[in-house]
Amino acid sequence: MPKVSEAKIAILSTHGFEQSELEVPLQKLKDAGAEVHVISPDGEDIKGWDQKDWGRSVAVDKPIRQALASDYDALVLPGGQMNPDLLRVEEEALEFIKSFYDGGKTVAAICHAPWLLAEIGVVEGRKMTSYKSIKTDMINAGAEWEDSAVVADNGIVTSRNPGDLDAFVAKIIEEIEEGTHAREAA
């Protein structure tokens, strides 16, 4: 079984990510020994949203065009309302996410980020959670939505909100250490 301390993890994000939903997993996964890269559509630094106003910028390691899912063991998708809504219209971002899914790799999405999983068509029949305002979107996309802090279904980890970050990161680590996941097509 792989160890998280030997893992390479990508965090895909753009402007408007919920500050803690990127920064906390980034730091906790690094603290666990993983190599973590922040990836954005254009490779430029991205600015977070911190509860009610713009927050801090986060340095980006590379643009999506230079990132390959085959170089990583897992993908983390921070939420916030703006970030996933902007990413779900970016074809390169959707292809990148889908390549992780198709490769059986851990894909973790928090808050509004499960929208991205619905957009690539992989939620049907899967147990998932999300921020409550997109519950209906997830159900309409075919997810078996539940009101839980964190839900894992065959390497797909979803979480409700920033209050659940410790459990979210712990489940990401557990799923990475399980290795690749054989998935049936949605």
CSV table of C-alpha atoms in Angstrom, one decimal:
chain,number,residue,atom,x,y,z
A,1,MET,CA,0.0,0.0,0.0
A,2,PRO,CA,1.3,3.5,-0.8
A,3,LYS,CA,2.1,5.9,2.0
A,4,VAL,CA,0.9,9.5,2.0
A,5,SER,CA,4.4,10.5,2.8
A,6,GLU,CA,5.4,9.2,-0.6
A,7,ALA,CA,2.4,10.7,-2.5
A,8,LYS,CA,2.2,13.6,-4.9
A,9,ILE,CA,-1.0,15.5,-4.6
A,10,ALA,CA,-2.5,18.2,-6.9
A,11,ILE,CA,-4.8,20.9,-5.7
A,12,LEU,CA,-6.7,22.4,-8.6
A,13,SER,CA,-8.1,25.8,-8.0
A,14,THR,CA,-8.7,29.3,-9.3
A,15,HIS,CA,-9.7,32.7,-7.9
A,16,GLY,CA,-12.5,32.7,-5.3
A,17,PHE,CA,-11.6,29.4,-3.5
A,18,GLU,CA,-12.7,29.3,0.2
A,19,GLN,CA,-9.4,30.3,1.9
A,20,SER,CA,-9.4,27.5,4.5
A,21,GLU,CA,-10.5,24.8,2.0
A,22,LEU,CA,-7.3,25.2,0.1
A,23,GLU,CA,-4.8,26.3,2.8
A,24,VAL,CA,-5.7,23.7,5.4
A,25,PRO,CA,-5.5,20.6,3.2
A,26,LEU,CA,-2.4,22.0,1.6
A,27,GLN,CA,-0.6,22.4,4.9
A,28,LYS,CA,-2.0,19.2,6.5
A,29,LEU,CA,-1.0,17.1,3.5
A,30,LYS,CA,2.5,18.6,3.4
A,31,ASP,CA,2.8,18.0,7.2
A,32,ALA,CA,1.9,14.3,6.5
A,33,GLY,CA,4.9,14.2,4.1
A,34,ALA,CA,3.2,14.5,0.8
A,35,GLU,CA,4.5,16.6,-2.1
A,36,VAL,CA,1.6,19.0,-2.9
A,37,HIS,CA,1.3,21.2,-6.0
A,38,VAL,CA,-1.2,24.0,-6.4
A,39,ILE,CA,-2.4,24.1,-10.1
A,40,SER,CA,-4.5,26.8,-11.7
A,41,PRO,CA,-5.8,27.4,-15.2
A,42,ASP,CA,-3.1,30.0,-16.1
A,43,GLY,CA,-0.4,29.3,-13.6
A,44,GLU,CA,-0.7,32.7,-12.0
A,45,ASP,CA,-1.2,33.1,-8.2
A,46,ILE,CA,-4.8,32.8,-7.1
A,47,LYS,CA,-6.8,34.9,-4.6
A,48,GLY,CA,-9.0,33.3,-2.0
A,49,TRP,CA,-12.3,34.2,-0.5
A,50,ASP,CA,-12.2,34.4,3.3
A,51,GLN,CA,-15.8,34.1,4.6
A,52,LYS,CA,-17.2,37.5,3.5
A,53,ASP,CA,-14.4,39.2,1.5
A,54,TRP,CA,-11.4,38.6,-0.6
A,55,GLY,CA,-8.6,36.8,1.3
A,56,ARG,CA,-5.0,36.0,0.7
A,57,SER,CA,-3.3,35.0,-2.5
A,58,VAL,CA,-1.8,31.5,-2.8
A,59,ALA,CA,1.2,30.8,-4.9
A,60,VAL,CA,0.6,28.4,-7.8
A,61,ASP,CA,3.2,25.8,-8.8
A,62,LYS,CA,2.2,25.3,-12.4
A,63,PRO,CA,-0.5,25.9,-15.0
A,64,ILE,CA,-2.9,23.1,-15.8
A,65,ARG,CA,-1.4,22.7,-19.3
A,66,GLN,CA,1.9,21.6,-17.6
A,67,ALA,CA,0.2,19.2,-15.2
A,68,LEU,CA,-0.5,15.5,-15.9
A,69,ALA,CA,-2.8,13.3,-13.7
A,70,SER,CA,-0.3,10.5,-14.3
A,71,ASP,CA,2.3,12.5,-12.2
A,72,TYR,CA,0.0,12.5,-9.1
A,73,ASP,CA,-1.7,10.1,-6.7
A,74,ALA,CA,-4.6,12.3,-5.7
A,75,LEU,CA,-6.5,15.5,-6.6
A,76,VAL,CA,-8.0,17.9,-4.1
A,77,LEU,CA,-10.7,20.4,-5.2
A,78,PRO,CA,-11.4,23.3,-2.8
A,79,GLY,CA,-14.8,24.8,-2.7
A,80,GLY,CA,-16.1,28.2,-2.2
A,81,GLN,CA,-18.9,29.3,-4.5
A,82,MET,CA,-16.8,31.1,-7.1
A,83,ASN,CA,-13.9,28.7,-7.6
A,84,PRO,CA,-15.7,25.6,-8.8
A,85,ASP,CA,-18.2,27.6,-10.8
A,86,LEU,CA,-15.4,29.2,-12.7
A,87,LEU,CA,-13.6,25.9,-13.2
A,88,ARG,CA,-16.6,24.0,-14.4
A,89,VAL,CA,-16.6,26.0,-17.7
A,90,GLU,CA,-12.8,25.4,-18.2
A,91,GLU,CA,-12.5,22.3,-20.5
A,92,GLU,CA,-8.8,21.7,-19.5
A,93,ALA,CA,-9.8,21.7,-15.9
A,94,LEU,CA,-12.7,19.2,-16.5
A,95,GLU,CA,-10.4,16.9,-18.5
A,96,PHE,CA,-7.8,17.1,-15.8
A,97,ILE,CA,-10.3,16.1,-13.1
A,98,LYS,CA,-11.7,13.3,-15.3
A,99,SER,CA,-8.3,11.8,-15.9
A,100,PHE,CA,-7.8,11.4,-12.1
A,101,TYR,CA,-11.2,9.7,-11.9
A,102,ASP,CA,-10.5,7.5,-14.9
A,103,GLY,CA,-7.1,6.5,-13.4
A,104,GLY,CA,-8.8,5.3,-10.2
A,105,LYS,CA,-7.0,7.9,-8.2
A,106,THR,CA,-8.3,9.6,-5.1
A,107,VAL,CA,-10.4,12.7,-5.9
A,108,ALA,CA,-11.5,14.9,-3.0
A,109,ALA,CA,-14.0,17.7,-3.3
A,110,ILE,CA,-15.4,20.0,-0.5
A,111,CYS,CA,-18.2,22.5,-0.2
A,112,HIS,CA,-19.3,23.6,-3.7
A,113,ALA,CA,-16.5,21.6,-5.5
A,114,PRO,CA,-18.7,18.5,-6.0
A,115,TRP,CA,-20.3,20.6,-8.8
A,116,LEU,CA,-17.1,19.7,-10.8
A,117,LEU,CA,-17.7,16.0,-10.3
A,118,ALA,CA,-21.3,16.5,-11.5
A,119,GLU,CA,-20.0,18.4,-14.5
A,120,ILE,CA,-17.7,15.5,-15.6
A,121,GLY,CA,-20.6,13.0,-15.1
A,122,VAL,CA,-19.2,10.8,-12.4
A,123,VAL,CA,-21.7,11.3,-9.5
A,124,GLU,CA,-24.6,9.0,-10.6
A,125,GLY,CA,-25.2,6.3,-8.1
A,126,ARG,CA,-22.3,7.5,-5.8
A,127,LYS,CA,-22.7,8.4,-2.1
A,128,MET,CA,-21.7,12.0,-1.7
A,129,THR,CA,-22.2,15.1,0.3
A,130,SER,CA,-21.7,18.8,-0.4
A,131,TYR,CA,-22.5,22.2,0.8
A,132,LYS,CA,-26.3,22.3,1.4
A,133,SER,CA,-27.0,24.9,-1.3
A,134,ILE,CA,-26.0,22.5,-4.1
A,135,LYS,CA,-27.7,19.4,-2.6
A,136,THR,CA,-30.4,19.5,-5.2
A,137,ASP,CA,-27.8,19.9,-8.0
A,138,MET,CA,-26.1,16.8,-6.7
A,139,ILE,CA,-29.3,14.8,-6.4
A,140,ASN,CA,-30.4,15.9,-9.9
A,141,ALA,CA,-27.0,14.7,-11.2
A,142,GLY,CA,-27.7,11.3,-9.7
A,143,ALA,CA,-25.7,11.3,-6.5
A,144,GLU,CA,-27.0,9.5,-3.4
A,145,TRP,CA,-26.6,12.7,-1.3
A,146,GLU,CA,-26.3,12.5,2.5
A,147,ASP,CA,-26.0,15.1,5.2
A,148,SER,CA,-22.7,13.9,6.6
A,149,ALA,CA,-19.4,15.7,7.4
A,150,VAL,CA,-17.4,13.5,5.0
A,151,VAL,CA,-18.4,10.7,2.6
A,152,ALA,CA,-16.1,8.4,0.7
A,153,ASP,CA,-17.2,6.2,-2.1
A,154,ASN,CA,-14.6,4.2,-3.9
A,155,GLY,CA,-11.9,6.8,-3.7
A,156,ILE,CA,-14.2,9.8,-4.2
A,157,VAL,CA,-14.2,11.9,-1.0
A,158,THR,CA,-16.7,14.7,-0.5
A,159,SER,CA,-17.2,17.0,2.4
A,160,ARG,CA,-19.8,19.6,3.4
A,161,ASN,CA,-17.9,22.6,4.6
A,162,PRO,CA,-14.8,24.1,6.2
A,163,GLY,CA,-15.9,23.0,9.7
A,164,ASP,CA,-15.1,19.4,8.5
A,165,LEU,CA,-11.6,19.9,7.3
A,166,ASP,CA,-9.8,17.7,9.8
A,167,ALA,CA,-12.1,14.7,8.9
A,168,PHE,CA,-11.8,15.6,5.2
A,169,VAL,CA,-8.0,15.5,5.2
A,170,ALA,CA,-7.9,12.3,7.3
A,171,LYS,CA,-10.2,10.6,4.7
A,172,ILE,CA,-8.0,11.8,1.8
A,173,ILE,CA,-5.0,10.3,3.5
A,174,GLU,CA,-6.9,7.0,4.1
A,175,GLU,CA,-8.0,6.8,0.5
A,176,ILE,CA,-4.6,7.6,-0.9
A,177,GLU,CA,-3.1,4.8,1.3
A,178,GLU,CA,-5.7,2.4,-0.1
A,179,GLY,CA,-4.1,2.8,-3.5
A,180,THR,CA,-6.0,3.0,-6.8
A,181,HIS,CA,-9.7,2.4,-7.0
A,182,ALA,CA,-11.4,0.3,-9.7
A,183,ARG,CA,-14.4,2.2,-10.8
A,184,GLU,CA,-17.3,1.3,-13.0
A,185,ALA,CA,-18.3,3.9,-15.5
A,186,ALA,CA,-21.0,6.2,-14.2
